[in-house]
Coordinates of C-alpha atoms in Angstrom, one line a residue:
Chain A
X260 CA 101.0 25.1 52.9
X261 CA 103.2 24.9 49.8
X262 CA 102.5 21.2 49.6
X263 CA 98.8 21.8 49.7
X264 CA 98.8 24.3 46.9
X265 CA 100.7 21.7 44.8
X266 CA 98.4 18.9 45.7
X267 CA 95.1 20.6 44.8
X268 CA 95.7 21.0 41.0
X269 CA 97.0 17.5 40.9
X270 CA 93.8 16.1 42.5
X271 CA 91.7 18.1 40.1
X272 CA 93.7 16.7 37.2
X273 CA 93.3 13.2 38.5
X274 CA 89.5 13.4 38.8
X275 CA 89.1 14.9 35.4
X276 CA 91.3 12.0 34.0
X277 CA 89.1 9.5 35.8
X278 CA 85.9 11.1 34.4
X279 CA 87.1 11.0 30.8
X280 CA 88.3 7.4 31.3
X281 CA 84.8 6.5 32.5
X282 CA 83.3 8.2 29.4
X283 CA 85.6 6.3 27.1
X284 CA 84.7 3.0 28.8
X285 CA 81.0 3.6 28.6
X286 CA 81.3 4.4 24.9
X287 CA 83.2 1.1 24.4
X288 CA 80.6 -0.8 26.5
X289 CA 77.7 0.7 24.5
X290 CA 79.2 -0.8 21.4
X291 CA 80.6 -4.1 22.6
X292 CA 77.5 -5.1 24.6
X293 CA 75.3 -5.0 21.5
X294 CA 74.8 -6.8 18.2
X295 CA 73.2 -5.7 15.0
X296 CA 69.8 -7.2 14.4
X297 CA 68.0 -6.4 11.1
X298 CA 67.4 -2.7 10.7
X299 CA 68.8 -2.0 14.2
X300 CA 72.5 -1.7 13.2
X301 CA 75.4 -1.0 15.4
X302 CA 75.5 2.6 14.0
X303 CA 72.8 3.3 16.5
X304 CA 75.2 2.9 19.3
X305 CA 77.2 5.9 18.2
X306 CA 76.1 9.3 19.4
X307 CA 75.9 12.5 17.4
X308 CA 76.9 15.8 19.0
X309 CA 73.5 16.5 20.5
X310 CA 73.0 13.1 21.9
X311 CA 76.5 13.3 23.5
X312 CA 75.8 16.7 25.0
X313 CA 72.5 15.5 26.4
X314 CA 73.7 12.3 28.0
X315 CA 73.8 13.5 31.6
X316 CA 71.3 14.3 34.3
X317 CA 72.1 18.0 33.8
X318 CA 71.8 19.7 30.5
X319 CA 74.6 21.9 29.0
X320 CA 74.9 25.6 29.9
X321 CA 72.6 28.1 28.1
X322 CA 75.2 29.1 25.5
X323 CA 75.9 25.6 24.5
X324 CA 72.2 24.8 24.3
X325 CA 71.7 27.8 22.0
X326 CA 74.6 26.8 19.7
X327 CA 73.3 23.2 19.5
X328 CA 69.8 24.4 18.7
X329 CA 71.0 26.7 15.9
X330 CA 72.7 23.7 14.2
X331 CA 69.5 21.7 14.5
X332 CA 67.4 24.6 13.2
X333 CA 69.4 24.4 9.9
X334 CA 68.2 20.8 9.4
X335 CA 64.5 21.6 9.2
X336 CA 62.9 21.2 5.8
X337 CA 60.0 23.5 5.4
X338 CA 57.2 22.3 3.1
X339 CA 58.3 22.6 -0.5
X340 CA 54.8 23.7 -1.7
X341 CA 54.2 26.0 1.3
X342 CA 51.4 23.7 2.5
X343 CA 51.7 23.1 6.2
X344 CA 48.5 21.3 7.0
X345 CA 45.6 22.1 4.6
X346 CA 46.5 19.3 2.2
X347 CA 46.9 16.8 5.1
X348 CA 44.2 14.6 6.4
X349 CA 43.5 14.6 10.2
X350 CA 42.2 11.0 10.0
X351 CA 45.6 9.9 8.6
X352 CA 47.3 12.1 11.2
X353 CA 45.4 10.4 14.0
X354 CA 46.6 7.0 12.8
X355 CA 50.2 8.2 12.8
X356 CA 49.8 9.8 16.2
X357 CA 48.4 6.6 17.7
X358 CA 50.9 4.3 16.1
X359 CA 54.2 3.7 18.0
X360 CA 55.5 1.3 15.4
X361 CA 58.7 1.3 13.6
X362 CA 62.5 1.3 13.8
X363 CA 62.9 -1.6 16.3
X364 CA 64.7 -4.8 15.6
X365 CA 61.4 -6.6 15.3
X366 CA 60.4 -4.1 12.5
X367 CA 61.7 -4.2 8.9
X368 CA 62.5 -1.6 6.3
X369 CA 58.9 -1.8 5.0
X370 CA 57.3 -1.1 8.3
X371 CA 55.3 2.2 8.2
X372 CA 56.6 4.2 11.1
X373 CA 54.2 5.9 13.5
X374 CA 54.9 9.1 15.4
X375 CA 54.1 7.6 18.8
X376 CA 52.6 11.0 19.8
X377 CA 50.1 9.3 22.2
X378 CA 53.0 7.6 24.1
X379 CA 53.9 11.1 25.4
X380 CA 51.0 13.5 24.7
X381 CA 47.3 13.8 25.4
X382 CA 45.7 15.0 22.1
X383 CA 42.1 14.0 21.6
X384 CA 40.5 14.8 25.0
X385 CA 38.4 11.7 24.7
X386 CA 41.4 9.4 24.6
X387 CA 42.2 8.7 28.3
X388 CA 45.1 6.4 27.8
X389 CA 47.6 9.0 26.6
X390 CA 51.1 9.3 28.1
X391 CA 52.4 12.2 30.1
X392 CA 56.1 12.5 29.2
X393 CA 55.2 15.6 27.1
X394 CA 52.7 18.3 27.8
X395 CA 49.0 17.7 27.0
X396 CA 48.1 19.1 23.6
X397 CA 44.3 19.0 23.9
X398 CA 42.6 21.6 21.8
X399 CA 45.9 22.6 20.2
X400 CA 44.7 25.0 17.5
X401 CA 41.6 26.0 19.5
X402 CA 43.9 27.2 22.2
X403 CA 46.8 28.6 20.2
X404 CA 45.1 29.6 17.0
X405 CA 46.4 29.1 13.5
X406 CA 48.7 32.1 13.0
X407 CA 51.7 31.7 10.7
X408 CA 54.0 31.9 13.6
X409 CA 52.4 29.0 15.6
X410 CA 51.9 26.9 12.4
X411 CA 55.6 27.3 11.4
X412 CA 56.8 26.6 14.9
X413 CA 54.8 23.4 15.1
X414 CA 56.1 22.2 11.8
X415 CA 59.6 22.9 12.9
X416 CA 59.0 21.2 16.3
X417 CA 57.7 18.1 14.6
X418 CA 60.6 18.0 12.1
X419 CA 63.3 18.6 14.7
X420 CA 62.2 19.1 18.3
X421 CA 65.9 19.7 19.3
X422 CA 66.0 22.9 17.3
X423 CA 63.9 24.5 20.0
X424 CA 65.1 22.6 23.0
X425 CA 68.4 20.8 22.5
X426 CA 67.9 18.2 25.1
X427 CA 64.2 17.6 24.5
X428 CA 62.9 14.1 25.1
X429 CA 60.9 14.3 21.9
X430 CA 62.4 12.5 18.8
X431 CA 63.5 14.3 15.7
X432 CA 60.8 13.0 13.4
X433 CA 61.8 14.6 10.1
X434 CA 65.5 14.9 10.7
X435 CA 65.7 11.3 11.9
X436 CA 63.7 9.9 9.0
X437 CA 61.0 8.7 11.4
X438 CA 58.2 10.4 9.6
X439 CA 58.1 11.6 6.0
X440 CA 57.1 15.2 5.0
X441 CA 53.7 13.9 4.0
X442 CA 53.2 12.1 7.3
X443 CA 54.1 15.3 9.2
X444 CA 51.6 17.2 7.1
X445 CA 48.9 14.7 8.2
X446 CA 49.9 15.1 11.9
X447 CA 49.8 18.9 11.4
X448 CA 46.2 18.5 10.1
X449 CA 45.4 16.5 13.2
X450 CA 46.7 19.4 15.4
X451 CA 45.2 22.3 13.3
X452 CA 42.1 21.2 11.4
X453 CA 39.0 22.5 13.2
X454 CA 37.3 19.2 12.3
X455 CA 40.0 17.2 14.1
X456 CA 38.9 15.6 17.5
X457 CA 41.9 17.3 19.0
X458 CA 40.1 20.6 18.6
X459 CA 36.6 19.5 19.7
Chain B
X76 CA 47.9 -30.0 44.9
X77 CA 50.2 -28.8 42.2
X78 CA 47.6 -29.7 39.5
X79 CA 45.0 -27.7 41.3
X80 CA 47.1 -24.6 41.6
X81 CA 47.9 -24.9 37.9
X82 CA 44.3 -25.0 37.0
X83 CA 43.3 -21.9 39.0
X84 CA 46.3 -20.0 37.8
X85 CA 45.8 -20.8 34.2
X86 CA 42.1 -20.1 34.6
X87 CA 42.8 -16.6 36.1
X88 CA 45.3 -15.8 33.4
X89 CA 43.0 -16.8 30.6
X90 CA 40.1 -14.8 31.9
X91 CA 42.4 -11.7 32.2
X92 CA 43.9 -12.2 28.8
X93 CA 40.5 -12.8 27.2
X94 CA 38.7 -9.8 28.6
X95 CA 40.0 -7.0 26.4
X96 CA 40.7 -4.2 29.0
X97 CA 39.4 -0.8 28.3
X98 CA 41.8 2.1 28.8
X99 CA 40.1 3.0 32.1
X100 CA 40.5 -0.5 33.4
X101 CA 44.2 -0.4 32.4
X102 CA 44.6 2.6 34.5
X103 CA 43.2 0.7 37.4
X104 CA 45.5 -2.2 37.1
X105 CA 46.2 -2.2 40.8
X106 CA 42.9 -4.1 41.2
X107 CA 44.0 -6.8 38.9
X108 CA 47.3 -7.1 40.8
X109 CA 45.3 -7.4 44.0
X110 CA 43.2 -10.2 42.4
X111 CA 46.2 -12.1 41.4
X112 CA 48.0 -11.7 44.7
X113 CA 46.8 -15.1 46.0
X114 CA 47.7 -16.9 42.8
X115 CA 50.6 -15.3 41.0
X116 CA 51.1 -17.5 37.9
X117 CA 54.9 -17.0 38.4
X118 CA 54.5 -19.7 41.1
X119 CA 54.5 -22.3 38.3
X120 CA 57.9 -21.1 37.2
X121 CA 59.2 -21.2 40.7
X122 CA 58.2 -24.8 41.0
X123 CA 59.7 -25.7 37.7
X124 CA 62.9 -23.8 38.8
X125 CA 63.1 -25.6 42.1
X126 CA 62.9 -28.9 40.3
X127 CA 65.6 -27.9 37.8
X128 CA 67.8 -26.9 40.7
X129 CA 67.8 -30.4 42.1
X130 CA 67.7 -32.4 38.9
X131 CA 70.9 -33.9 37.5
X132 CA 71.3 -32.5 33.9
X133 CA 73.7 -31.6 31.2
X134 CA 76.8 -33.4 29.9
X135 CA 78.1 -33.8 33.4
X136 CA 74.8 -35.1 34.7
X137 CA 74.9 -32.9 37.8
X138 CA 72.5 -30.8 39.8
X139 CA 72.9 -27.1 40.7
X140 CA 72.9 -27.8 44.4
X141 CA 76.6 -26.8 44.7
X142 CA 76.0 -23.5 42.9
X143 CA 77.5 -20.6 44.8
X144 CA 75.3 -17.5 44.5
X145 CA 77.6 -15.6 46.8
X146 CA 76.5 -16.9 50.2
X147 CA 78.3 -20.2 49.8
X148 CA 77.6 -23.4 47.7
X149 CA 73.9 -24.3 47.7
X150 CA 72.7 -21.3 49.8
X151 CA 69.7 -19.9 47.9
X152 CA 67.7 -18.0 50.6
X153 CA 68.4 -14.3 50.5
X154 CA 71.1 -14.7 47.8
X155 CA 69.3 -12.8 45.0
X156 CA 68.7 -9.8 47.3
X157 CA 72.5 -9.3 47.4
X158 CA 73.0 -9.6 43.7
X159 CA 74.6 -8.4 41.4
X160 CA 77.9 -9.0 43.3
X161 CA 81.6 -9.6 42.6
X162 CA 82.6 -13.3 42.2
X163 CA 86.3 -14.0 42.7
X164 CA 86.2 -17.3 40.7
X165 CA 85.1 -15.6 37.5
X166 CA 86.7 -12.2 38.4
X167 CA 83.4 -10.6 37.4
X168 CA 80.5 -8.7 38.7
X169 CA 77.5 -11.0 37.9
X170 CA 73.8 -10.7 38.1
X171 CA 71.7 -13.7 38.9
X172 CA 71.3 -14.8 35.3
X173 CA 74.9 -14.6 34.3
X174 CA 75.9 -16.3 37.6
X175 CA 73.5 -19.2 36.8
X176 CA 75.2 -19.5 33.4
X177 CA 78.5 -19.9 35.2
X178 CA 77.0 -22.6 37.5
X179 CA 75.3 -24.5 34.6
X180 CA 78.6 -24.4 32.7
X181 CA 81.0 -25.4 35.4
X182 CA 78.7 -27.9 37.3
X183 CA 76.6 -29.3 34.5
X184 CA 78.7 -28.7 31.4
X185 CA 76.0 -26.7 29.7
X186 CA 77.7 -24.3 27.2
X187 CA 76.9 -20.7 28.1
X188 CA 77.0 -19.9 24.4
X189 CA 73.8 -21.8 23.9
X190 CA 72.1 -19.5 26.4
X191 CA 73.7 -16.3 25.1
X192 CA 72.8 -17.0 21.5
X193 CA 69.4 -18.5 22.4
X194 CA 66.0 -16.9 22.7
X195 CA 64.0 -15.8 25.7
X196 CA 61.6 -18.4 27.1
X197 CA 63.1 -21.1 24.9
X198 CA 65.6 -23.9 25.5
X199 CA 68.3 -23.4 28.1
X200 CA 67.6 -19.7 28.4
X201 CA 64.0 -20.6 29.2
X202 CA 65.3 -22.9 31.9
X203 CA 67.5 -20.1 33.4
X204 CA 64.3 -18.0 33.7
X205 CA 62.5 -20.8 35.7
X206 CA 65.6 -21.1 38.0
X207 CA 65.5 -17.3 38.4
X208 CA 61.9 -17.5 39.5
X209 CA 62.8 -20.1 42.1
X210 CA 66.0 -18.3 43.4
X211 CA 64.4 -14.8 43.5
X212 CA 61.3 -16.3 45.3
X213 CA 63.7 -17.3 48.1
X214 CA 64.5 -13.6 48.6
X215 CA 60.8 -12.5 48.6
X216 CA 60.4 -9.8 51.3
X217 CA 64.1 -9.3 51.7
X218 CA 65.7 -5.9 51.5
X219 CA 67.7 -5.2 48.4
X220 CA 71.3 -5.2 49.7
X221 CA 74.0 -4.7 47.0
X222 CA 77.5 -4.1 48.3
X223 CA 78.6 -0.8 46.8
X224 CA 81.6 -0.7 49.1
X225 CA 83.1 -3.3 46.9
X226 CA 85.2 -1.2 44.4
X227 CA 84.4 -3.6 41.5
X228 CA 80.7 -3.3 42.2
X229 CA 81.0 0.5 42.6
X230 CA 82.8 0.7 39.3
X231 CA 79.9 -1.2 37.5
X232 CA 77.5 1.2 39.3
X233 CA 79.3 4.2 37.8
X234 CA 79.2 2.6 34.3
X235 CA 75.6 1.8 34.8
X236 CA 74.7 5.3 35.8
X237 CA 76.4 6.6 32.6
X238 CA 74.6 4.0 30.5
X239 CA 71.3 5.0 32.0
X240 CA 71.7 8.6 30.7
X241 CA 73.3 7.5 27.4
X242 CA 71.2 8.9 24.6
X243 CA 71.5 7.0 21.4
X244 CA 69.6 5.3 18.6
X245 CA 67.0 6.4 16.1
X246 CA 64.9 8.3 18.6
X247 CA 67.6 9.9 20.8
X248 CA 66.2 8.1 23.9
X249 CA 68.1 7.1 27.0
X250 CA 66.6 5.1 29.9
X251 CA 66.2 8.5 31.5
X252 CA 63.9 9.7 28.7
X253 CA 61.3 7.3 30.1
X254 CA 62.4 6.7 33.7
X255 CA 63.7 9.9 35.3
X256 CA 60.6 11.8 36.4
X257 CA 58.0 11.0 39.0
X258 CA 54.5 9.9 38.1
X259 CA 54.8 9.9 34.3
X260 CA 53.2 7.4 31.9
X261 CA 53.7 6.0 28.5
X262 CA 50.2 5.6 27.2
X263 CA 48.4 4.1 30.3
X264 CA 51.5 2.4 31.7
X265 CA 53.1 4.0 34.8
X266 CA 56.9 4.4 34.7
X267 CA 58.9 4.4 37.9
X268 CA 61.5 7.2 38.3
X269 CA 64.5 4.9 38.5
X270 CA 66.8 7.8 39.4
X271 CA 65.3 7.9 42.9
X272 CA 65.8 5.1 45.5
X273 CA 62.0 4.5 45.7
X274 CA 61.6 4.2 41.9
X275 CA 64.7 2.1 41.5
X276 CA 63.6 -0.3 44.3
X277 CA 60.1 -0.5 42.6
X278 CA 61.6 -1.4 39.2
X279 CA 64.4 -3.6 40.4
X280 CA 62.5 -5.2 43.2
X281 CA 59.5 -6.3 41.1
X282 CA 61.2 -8.2 38.2
X283 CA 61.3 -11.0 37.3
X284 CA 57.6 -10.9 36.8
X285 CA 54.6 -12.6 35.3
X286 CA 53.1 -10.3 32.6
X287 CA 49.4 -10.7 32.5
X288 CA 49.0 -8.9 29.2
X289 CA 50.8 -11.6 27.3
X290 CA 50.8 -14.5 29.8
X291 CA 54.6 -14.6 29.9
X292 CA 57.2 -14.8 32.6
X293 CA 60.0 -12.3 32.1
X294 CA 63.4 -11.9 33.9
X295 CA 65.2 -8.6 34.3
X296 CA 67.5 -9.5 31.3
X297 CA 64.3 -9.8 29.3
X298 CA 62.9 -6.6 30.7
X299 CA 66.0 -4.6 29.8
X300 CA 66.1 -6.2 26.3
X301 CA 62.6 -5.0 25.6
X302 CA 63.3 -1.5 27.0
X303 CA 66.3 -1.3 24.6
X304 CA 64.0 -2.4 21.8
X305 CA 61.7 0.5 22.6
X306 CA 64.7 2.7 22.9
X307 CA 65.5 1.8 19.3
X308 CA 69.1 0.8 19.9
X309 CA 70.8 -2.3 18.4
X310 CA 70.1 -5.5 20.3
X311 CA 71.8 -6.0 23.7
X312 CA 73.7 -9.2 24.1
X313 CA 72.3 -11.5 26.9
X314 CA 74.3 -11.1 30.1
X315 CA 76.6 -8.4 28.5
X316 CA 78.3 -5.7 30.5
X317 CA 75.7 -3.1 29.8
X318 CA 72.9 -5.3 31.3
X319 CA 75.0 -6.0 34.4
X320 CA 76.0 -2.3 34.8
X321 CA 72.4 -1.1 34.5
X322 CA 71.4 -3.9 37.0
X323 CA 74.0 -2.8 39.5
X324 CA 72.9 0.8 39.1
X325 CA 69.2 0.0 39.6
X326 CA 69.8 -2.4 42.5
X327 CA 72.3 -0.2 44.2
X328 CA 70.1 2.8 43.9
X329 CA 67.2 0.8 45.3
X330 CA 69.3 -0.6 48.3
X331 CA 67.1 -0.9 51.4
X332 CA 63.9 -1.3 49.4
X333 CA 61.9 -4.5 49.5
X334 CA 62.1 -7.2 46.9
X335 CA 58.7 -8.6 46.0
X336 CA 60.0 -11.4 43.7
X337 CA 58.7 -12.7 41.5
X338 CA 56.4 -9.8 40.6
X339 CA 53.2 -9.7 38.6
X340 CA 52.7 -7.0 35.9
X341 CA 50.3 -5.7 33.4

């Protein structure tokens, strides 16, 4: 009995030690198994806090998620001129939504990045070859309206999706330098302009 | 005979490549797959690989007929279905491609560095792909059977599982971002859920494959390389630990599923 009580904490300690050893070996492997190629440098193999926290099949507890989201929320840059979408062009936004280009080792620093939105979302109901990793956004403004609240939320979501859902599968477009502020405004127009095919 | 097959196969591929598929057709790719079933262009690579296996080559002017893929020197049938596996002579868990590098180096004197630093579909790395077509073809219809009771294999499986969920790079993706839910698509392309035995067997058991969209034959090393490219990581090194670990994870998870090698893909 006494022996058992002694053994249990030891076993627990051992399994924790093995788990952190595995973690360290994976980090090492994710560096040593790669080489830099053009714009795809080895920095990409190092995770920031949110990537680390979301690297397992189960997401962190609610409190941690909230804390991580608050940090990401601080990174959002709201439009300097207060213009969320009116000055954008839905036609431009459509091109950005359709393009999945950019940031691979076969791209270069001059490549104009796309948002790759269609990889994951249905947007224009007429486009049948949209992905389904994210929710369908057909009729976005028609369904949700154009209140300040929804417009602001959408800008924030596009700038840094992790501010609203720490372990979202959606990239952090603004924060990560994937899309510029101007490009985000165009995509916003694609979602909100009544003339956009998304809202037809 | 060979010439005739070549003609039909090239003909089919050209027709498919030339007809620009509409999105609706893309969604119905199963029909194309059915059409190709009788003449998978990968057969050309199988034939080339079989010839390479028995041809004396390299500085040592030797064939690969004494290559041990885990079932004894020269045994090819069923060998790929049990890979990756642990090899005592190299003290490493190896997938088919890294094992072939070992055989080419020790038996034929072909420097592995040439393959590791090479490019897909070219030079010696291209020859490895043809041999992969031949060897995996000899496991067609076999059940995937990776030995997870071997502690060294299990260790790689654990590393592979971690790597699968490892979020990194410019878009915060891990393999799981695209391959951990049932029935999802990127654009019109279906994505298997590799975290389930069925999805893992579907993914692992259908590569290497002939890709109709670009008329190219791709091995699993090539497949993983392109997924990492889409993941926006740095470039994985050919045959590196991460590629082996992920292969063990997928093959081990898919154990018991059927290998339909070589496959044919959109």
